Short mmCIF file of C-alpha atoms in Angstrom, two decimals:
data_model
loop_
_atom_site.label_atom_id
_atom_site.label_comp_id
_atom_site.label_asym_id
_atom_site.label_seq_id
_atom_site.Cartn_x
_atom_site.Cartn_y
_atom_site.Cartn_z
CA MET A 1 99.85 -15.99 -184.00
CA LYS A 2 100.83 -17.40 -180.89
CA ASP A 3 103.43 -14.95 -178.87
CA ASP A 4 106.51 -15.74 -177.44
CA ARG A 5 106.86 -16.63 -174.13
CA VAL A 6 103.71 -19.25 -175.38
CA ILE A 7 104.78 -20.84 -177.33
CA THR A 8 107.67 -21.46 -174.95
CA THR A 9 105.40 -22.74 -171.64
CA ASP A 10 103.71 -24.96 -174.92
CA THR A 11 107.50 -26.45 -175.69
CA MET A 12 108.45 -26.86 -172.16
CA ASN A 13 105.03 -29.17 -171.35
CA GLN A 14 105.82 -30.78 -173.69
CA LYS A 15 109.20 -31.65 -172.84
CA LEU A 16 108.12 -32.15 -169.67
CA PHE A 17 105.21 -35.12 -170.72
CA TYR A 18 108.26 -36.89 -172.56
CA ASN A 19 110.53 -36.49 -169.01
CA THR A 20 112.60 -38.95 -168.35
CA VAL A 21 114.29 -39.13 -164.80
CA LEU A 22 118.02 -41.59 -165.82
CA SER A 23 119.37 -40.52 -163.03
CA GLN A 24 119.57 -39.65 -159.25
CA THR A 25 122.02 -38.99 -156.07
CA PHE A 26 121.98 -37.42 -152.94
CA SER A 27 124.37 -34.84 -151.12
CA PRO A 28 127.08 -35.63 -149.30
CA ASP A 29 125.29 -34.47 -145.98
CA GLY A 30 122.22 -35.64 -147.39
CA ASN A 31 120.35 -32.31 -146.94
CA TYR A 32 119.93 -32.32 -150.43
CA LEU A 33 118.22 -35.42 -153.30
CA LEU A 34 119.43 -34.45 -157.20
CA ALA A 35 118.22 -36.25 -160.65
CA GLY A 36 119.15 -35.22 -163.98
CA ASN A 37 116.85 -36.30 -166.96
CA ILE A 38 117.16 -36.70 -170.94
CA TYR A 39 117.01 -32.87 -171.27
CA GLY A 40 120.57 -32.56 -169.63
CA ASP A 41 119.19 -30.40 -166.29
CA VAL A 42 120.08 -31.43 -163.03
CA SER A 43 117.05 -30.43 -160.38
CA VAL A 44 118.27 -29.99 -156.60
CA PHE A 45 115.31 -30.86 -154.30
CA GLU A 46 116.01 -29.65 -150.50
CA LEU A 47 114.37 -32.80 -148.20
CA SER A 48 113.51 -31.15 -145.04
CA LYS A 49 111.47 -28.64 -147.11
CA ALA A 50 110.51 -30.94 -149.18
CA LEU A 51 109.66 -33.62 -146.97
CA GLY A 52 107.69 -31.07 -144.51
CA VAL A 53 105.22 -29.65 -146.11
CA HIS A 54 103.55 -32.37 -148.65
CA LYS A 55 101.35 -29.84 -150.88
CA GLY A 56 101.36 -26.38 -151.97
CA GLU A 57 98.52 -25.37 -154.31
CA GLU A 58 95.63 -27.96 -154.27
CA ASN A 59 97.18 -30.76 -156.65
CA GLU A 60 100.31 -28.73 -157.50
CA LEU A 61 102.58 -31.21 -156.49
CA GLN A 62 106.68 -29.44 -155.56
CA GLY A 63 109.24 -28.67 -157.57
CA PRO A 64 112.77 -28.53 -157.23
CA ASN A 65 114.29 -26.26 -155.13
CA TYR A 66 116.97 -25.25 -157.89
CA GLN A 67 117.81 -26.18 -161.23
CA PHE A 68 121.11 -26.20 -163.34
CA ALA A 69 121.22 -27.25 -167.29
CA ALA A 70 124.38 -30.03 -166.73
CA HIS A 71 125.22 -31.21 -170.73
CA LEU A 72 124.13 -30.54 -173.79
CA ASN A 73 122.90 -34.37 -174.02
CA GLN A 74 121.03 -36.50 -171.28
CA VAL A 75 122.31 -36.62 -167.84
CA GLU A 76 122.69 -40.54 -168.07
CA SER A 77 124.43 -41.47 -164.31
CA MET A 78 125.57 -38.61 -161.35
CA VAL A 79 127.47 -40.41 -157.86
CA SER A 80 128.47 -38.47 -154.70
CA THR A 81 131.67 -37.72 -153.81
CA ASP A 82 132.91 -35.07 -150.54
CA ASN A 83 133.64 -32.38 -152.87
CA PHE A 84 131.70 -33.15 -155.74
CA LEU A 85 128.64 -34.15 -157.78
CA VAL A 86 129.04 -35.73 -160.62
CA THR A 87 128.02 -36.45 -163.63
CA GLY A 88 127.89 -38.65 -166.70
CA THR A 89 127.26 -38.02 -170.27
CA SER A 90 128.16 -38.60 -174.00
CA GLY A 91 131.75 -39.06 -174.10
CA GLU A 92 132.48 -37.27 -170.66
CA ILE A 93 132.00 -36.70 -166.79
CA CYS A 94 132.22 -33.57 -165.19
CA GLY A 95 132.37 -31.99 -161.19
CA TRP A 96 130.19 -29.76 -160.26
CA ASP A 97 131.13 -27.58 -156.45
CA TRP A 98 128.73 -28.79 -154.03
CA LYS A 99 128.80 -25.35 -151.97
CA ILE A 100 127.24 -23.50 -155.78
CA VAL A 101 125.15 -26.90 -156.89
CA THR A 102 122.72 -26.86 -153.26
CA SER A 103 123.25 -23.03 -153.32
CA SER A 104 120.64 -19.72 -154.82
CA LYS A 105 123.98 -19.59 -157.02
CA ALA A 106 122.55 -23.36 -159.01
CA PRO A 107 120.74 -21.55 -161.58
CA LYS A 108 124.42 -20.72 -163.31
CA SER A 109 126.58 -23.45 -161.79
CA LYS A 110 130.14 -23.72 -164.16
CA VAL A 111 131.95 -27.27 -164.05
CA SER A 112 134.53 -27.67 -162.13
CA TRP A 113 135.99 -30.03 -164.09
CA THR A 114 135.13 -32.69 -167.02
CA ILE A 115 137.72 -35.35 -167.68
CA GLN A 116 137.00 -36.78 -171.22
CA LEU A 117 136.77 -40.72 -172.04
CA PRO A 118 138.38 -41.91 -175.54
CA VAL A 119 136.92 -41.83 -178.71
CA ASN A 120 136.18 -45.21 -181.07
CA LYS A 121 137.96 -44.74 -183.42
CA ASP A 122 135.81 -46.40 -185.33
CA SER A 123 133.12 -44.46 -185.56
CA TYR A 124 134.13 -41.59 -183.55
CA GLU A 125 131.10 -42.21 -181.16
CA LYS A 126 131.79 -40.62 -178.01
CA PRO A 127 130.68 -43.54 -174.95
CA ASP A 128 127.59 -42.65 -173.14
CA VAL A 129 129.16 -42.38 -169.77
CA ASN A 130 125.36 -45.68 -168.79
CA TYR A 131 126.80 -45.69 -164.93
CA LEU A 132 128.79 -44.20 -161.98
CA VAL A 133 129.87 -45.91 -158.87
CA TYR A 134 133.03 -44.19 -156.37
CA SER A 135 135.00 -46.15 -153.89
CA LYS A 136 135.69 -43.77 -151.20
CA THR A 137 138.98 -45.30 -149.20
CA SER A 138 140.63 -45.00 -152.60
CA ASN A 139 138.99 -41.96 -154.36
CA LEU A 140 139.04 -43.26 -157.62
CA LEU A 141 136.09 -43.22 -160.23
CA TYR A 142 134.68 -46.56 -161.57
CA ALA A 143 132.55 -46.04 -165.62
CA GLY A 144 130.99 -47.94 -167.00
CA CYS A 145 130.40 -47.36 -170.72
CA GLY A 146 128.71 -47.52 -174.00
CA ASP A 147 131.88 -48.54 -175.36
CA ASN A 148 131.68 -51.46 -173.38
CA ASN A 149 134.61 -50.87 -171.02
CA ILE A 150 134.71 -49.23 -167.77
CA TYR A 151 136.80 -47.02 -166.85
CA VAL A 152 139.02 -46.74 -163.47
CA ILE A 153 139.99 -42.86 -162.84
CA THR A 154 141.27 -41.50 -160.34
CA LEU A 155 139.95 -38.14 -159.05
CA GLU A 156 143.00 -36.74 -157.06
CA ASP A 157 144.20 -35.19 -161.04
CA GLY A 158 141.55 -37.25 -163.45
CA ARG A 159 143.98 -39.59 -165.26
CA ILE A 160 141.91 -42.82 -166.78
CA LEU A 161 144.86 -45.23 -164.66
CA ARG A 162 143.48 -48.44 -166.19
CA THR A 163 140.48 -49.71 -169.00
CA LEU A 164 139.29 -53.07 -167.38
CA GLU A 165 138.10 -54.55 -170.98
CA GLY A 166 136.18 -57.98 -171.54
CA HIS A 167 132.43 -57.54 -171.99
CA THR A 168 131.09 -57.21 -175.74
CA ASP A 169 128.87 -54.76 -175.39
CA TYR A 170 127.92 -51.66 -173.40
CA VAL A 171 128.41 -51.51 -169.58
CA HIS A 172 124.29 -50.68 -168.39
CA CYS A 173 125.11 -50.88 -164.63
CA LEU A 174 127.71 -51.37 -161.98
CA SER A 175 128.06 -52.59 -158.44
CA LEU A 176 131.27 -51.84 -155.94
CA THR A 177 132.49 -53.80 -152.53
CA GLY A 178 135.44 -54.02 -150.73
CA ASN A 179 137.81 -54.60 -153.51
CA GLN A 180 135.66 -56.40 -156.04
CA LEU A 181 133.09 -54.88 -158.55
CA ALA A 182 130.60 -56.77 -160.45
CA SER A 183 129.43 -55.33 -163.64
CA SER A 184 125.95 -56.15 -165.76
CA GLY A 185 125.85 -55.31 -170.09
CA GLU A 186 123.70 -56.01 -173.07
CA ASP A 187 126.31 -58.88 -173.91
CA GLY A 188 124.24 -60.05 -171.61
CA THR A 189 127.01 -61.31 -168.89
CA VAL A 190 127.39 -59.70 -164.99
CA ARG A 191 131.66 -60.19 -164.95
CA LEU A 192 133.89 -60.21 -160.95
CA TRP A 193 136.41 -57.97 -160.60
CA ASP A 194 139.78 -57.90 -158.76
CA LEU A 195 140.43 -54.97 -158.29
CA ARG A 196 143.69 -55.94 -156.99
CA LYS A 197 144.95 -58.01 -159.18
CA ARG A 198 143.10 -55.34 -162.31
CA GLU A 199 141.38 -59.22 -163.15
CA ASN A 200 138.08 -60.80 -164.45
CA THR A 201 137.46 -63.71 -162.03
CA ASN A 202 133.56 -64.38 -162.96
CA ILE A 203 131.26 -64.79 -165.71
CA LEU A 204 127.87 -65.54 -165.19
CA THR A 205 125.31 -65.77 -167.46
CA PRO A 206 121.78 -65.79 -166.51
CA HIS A 207 120.10 -66.30 -170.36
CA LEU A 208 121.56 -69.86 -170.40
CA VAL A 209 119.85 -71.06 -167.52
CA GLU A 210 116.34 -71.78 -168.42
CA LYS A 211 115.36 -71.24 -164.84
CA VAL A 212 116.07 -67.83 -165.28
CA ALA A 213 116.06 -67.15 -169.20
CA ARG A 214 113.54 -65.13 -170.90
CA PRO A 215 114.00 -64.91 -174.24
CA ALA A 216 111.72 -63.16 -175.20
CA LEU A 217 112.37 -59.85 -173.49
CA GLY A 218 116.92 -60.42 -174.14
CA LYS A 219 119.50 -61.86 -172.55
CA TRP A 220 120.99 -58.51 -171.53
CA ILE A 221 121.22 -57.20 -167.58
CA GLY A 222 120.23 -54.22 -166.79
CA ALA A 223 120.89 -54.06 -162.56
CA VAL A 224 123.34 -55.89 -160.51
CA ASP A 225 123.82 -55.47 -157.19
CA PHE A 226 126.25 -57.81 -154.33
CA THR A 227 127.45 -58.47 -150.87
CA GLU A 228 129.94 -61.27 -149.56
CA ASP A 229 127.43 -63.69 -149.85
CA TRP A 230 124.99 -63.42 -152.50
CA LEU A 231 124.46 -61.59 -156.34
CA LEU A 232 121.14 -60.52 -157.64
CA CYS A 233 121.29 -59.07 -161.06
CA GLY A 234 118.03 -59.06 -163.79
CA GLY A 235 117.54 -57.74 -167.18
CA GLY A 236 115.93 -59.61 -170.03
CA PRO A 237 116.29 -62.65 -167.60
CA SER A 238 114.27 -62.48 -164.87
CA LEU A 239 114.54 -60.89 -161.16
CA SER A 240 117.55 -63.84 -159.74
CA LEU A 241 119.35 -64.35 -156.66
CA TRP A 242 122.65 -66.52 -156.37
CA HIS A 243 125.60 -67.63 -153.84
CA MET A 244 128.89 -66.10 -154.30
CA ARG A 245 130.41 -69.42 -153.73
CA THR A 246 128.94 -71.50 -155.57
CA MET A 247 127.00 -69.27 -158.50
CA GLU A 248 124.13 -71.19 -158.50
CA ALA A 249 120.74 -69.18 -158.84
CA ALA A 250 119.39 -69.74 -155.32
CA THR A 251 115.91 -67.58 -155.33
CA VAL A 252 114.08 -66.56 -159.38
CA PHE A 253 111.82 -63.72 -158.45
CA ASP A 254 107.56 -64.13 -160.86
CA LEU A 255 107.72 -60.37 -161.72
CA PRO A 256 105.17 -59.34 -163.71
CA ASP A 257 108.37 -56.88 -164.97
CA GLU A 258 109.20 -56.38 -169.01
CA GLY A 259 113.01 -56.16 -168.57
CA ILE A 260 114.60 -54.84 -164.72
CA HIS A 261 116.57 -51.81 -164.80
CA VAL A 262 116.89 -51.54 -161.41
CA ALA A 263 117.83 -54.11 -158.20
CA ASN A 264 119.41 -53.76 -154.97
CA ILE A 265 120.30 -55.82 -152.23
CA TYR A 266 119.26 -54.01 -149.00
CA GLU A 267 119.17 -55.11 -145.52
CA GLU A 268 117.51 -58.40 -145.44
CA ARG A 269 115.49 -58.11 -148.35
CA VAL A 270 115.55 -57.40 -151.75
CA ILE A 271 114.85 -54.09 -154.61
CA ALA A 272 114.07 -54.12 -157.21
CA ALA A 273 112.02 -52.53 -160.41
CA GLY A 274 111.87 -51.89 -164.68
CA ALA A 275 109.20 -52.03 -167.15
CA ALA A 276 106.87 -51.68 -164.82
CA PRO A 277 104.59 -49.37 -162.59
CA HIS A 278 105.61 -50.04 -159.45
CA VAL A 279 108.55 -50.86 -157.12
CA TYR A 280 108.94 -54.34 -155.47
CA HIS A 281 110.24 -55.01 -152.02
CA LEU A 282 111.34 -59.39 -151.93
CA THR A 283 112.54 -61.61 -149.92
CA TYR A 284 115.09 -63.67 -150.42
CA GLN A 285 113.01 -66.57 -150.64
CA GLY A 286 111.08 -64.56 -152.84
CA ASP A 287 108.38 -63.67 -150.79
CA MET A 288 106.38 -60.10 -151.45
CA LEU A 289 107.36 -57.41 -148.49
CA ALA A 290 105.66 -54.44 -150.71
CA LYS A 291 104.17 -53.18 -154.42
CA VAL A 292 104.68 -49.20 -154.34
CA PRO A 293 103.23 -48.32 -156.98
CA THR A 294 105.26 -45.53 -159.31
CA SER A 295 104.42 -42.60 -161.16
CA SER A 296 107.20 -43.51 -163.96
CA ASN A 297 105.86 -46.80 -166.37
CA THR A 298 109.26 -47.66 -166.60
CA VAL A 299 111.64 -47.01 -163.63
CA CYS A 300 115.48 -45.99 -163.59
CA SER A 301 116.31 -45.66 -160.90
CA ILE A 302 115.98 -45.26 -157.21
CA VAL A 303 118.03 -43.87 -154.59
CA TYR A 304 117.71 -43.99 -150.02
CA GLN A 305 119.45 -43.42 -147.65
CA GLU A 306 118.97 -43.81 -143.92
CA THR A 307 120.44 -40.31 -142.60
CA PRO A 308 119.93 -37.68 -141.92
CA GLN A 309 115.47 -38.88 -142.92
CA LYS A 310 115.02 -41.96 -143.77
CA VAL A 311 114.51 -41.42 -147.68
CA PHE A 312 113.95 -43.64 -150.64
CA SER A 313 113.21 -42.15 -153.95
CA ILE A 314 111.87 -43.65 -157.50
CA ALA A 315 111.57 -41.75 -160.86
CA GLY A 316 112.34 -42.59 -164.35
CA SER A 317 109.54 -42.67 -167.52
CA SER A 318 107.32 -39.16 -165.44
CA ASN A 319 108.30 -35.94 -164.52
CA ASN A 320 107.79 -36.80 -161.41
CA LEU A 321 110.35 -38.56 -158.33
CA ASP A 322 107.99 -40.47 -156.27
CA VAL A 323 109.57 -40.80 -152.31
CA CYS A 324 108.67 -43.32 -149.27
CA THR A 325 110.30 -42.18 -145.96
CA ASN A 326 108.52 -45.61 -145.19
CA PHE A 327 110.24 -47.69 -147.89
CA ASN A 328 107.38 -49.31 -147.67
CA TYR A 329 104.16 -47.80 -149.28
CA ARG A 330 104.64 -43.60 -151.77
CA GLU A 331 104.18 -41.59 -149.44
CA LEU A 332 104.82 -37.85 -151.83
CA MET A 333 105.50 -37.48 -155.38
CA LEU A 334 107.71 -34.43 -156.29
CA ARG A 335 108.05 -32.48 -159.85
CA PHE A 336 111.32 -33.06 -161.81
CA ALA A 337 110.38 -29.21 -163.67
#
């Protein structure tokens, strides 16, 4: 007979073997990296310590400084505000006080506030909060959800101000630039929203464009990002870069992926990853700048910051996070738990 401690250790090891880290963010001061997983846990890494010492014992990856149980279900999304770490899970969005989350009190963190999302009256299902973006200028939170809706929430009192409707299947990703929001979904569309007029101004359907479509992988769009001039998106259809003015595909990237889950425009490069064990750095024209190996066969989240330390962190279907301080190669790995 195994004693309880051995059973607990075996269960924990099995959980971590199947661990997937879905979301990441940095603290407002940039000193901490936070990551959330499918079991509802949040790990907190102090970057100066993580970057200062690459290894503990031989082959022993450094784990988090703190960890706390945020949700009963998976931590699907997270974002930072000045005062709170904001996490999204099935049916609700929660705020956690930074002072506690980044201190020795973190393991006993209590939620500061909770926003409940509307439940579908037909199925009584709670919508997943797949993606969160925050506007510091307006103090508004945008939540892309599993009920096909985007909720606009004021953090002054936690009210849902309005709902952006249009997607016909669940929303995967959001990107915010000024007064424009871009959203992408399982329905195969990328939608642009004018937040002042509160309306959908443009709809892009990459799967209907022959040179972009990959019918075998489906029409879903897992990632979107945009600037004033360019829009980047990918999913089942190939990763592609579109002119904002003409909404025509300028570049279709040739990558050996089985679906794109993250895509960002960073300075003069495109960064993307998905169902492949690499993060790709590319020029706008499609030339490969770097191909960074990852611990995960599927990448679910990439985050980066310039100050106070230049850090690029990659997470996905693994218990490890891959960290780069030079964006072109992996410098070290951290252990989620």
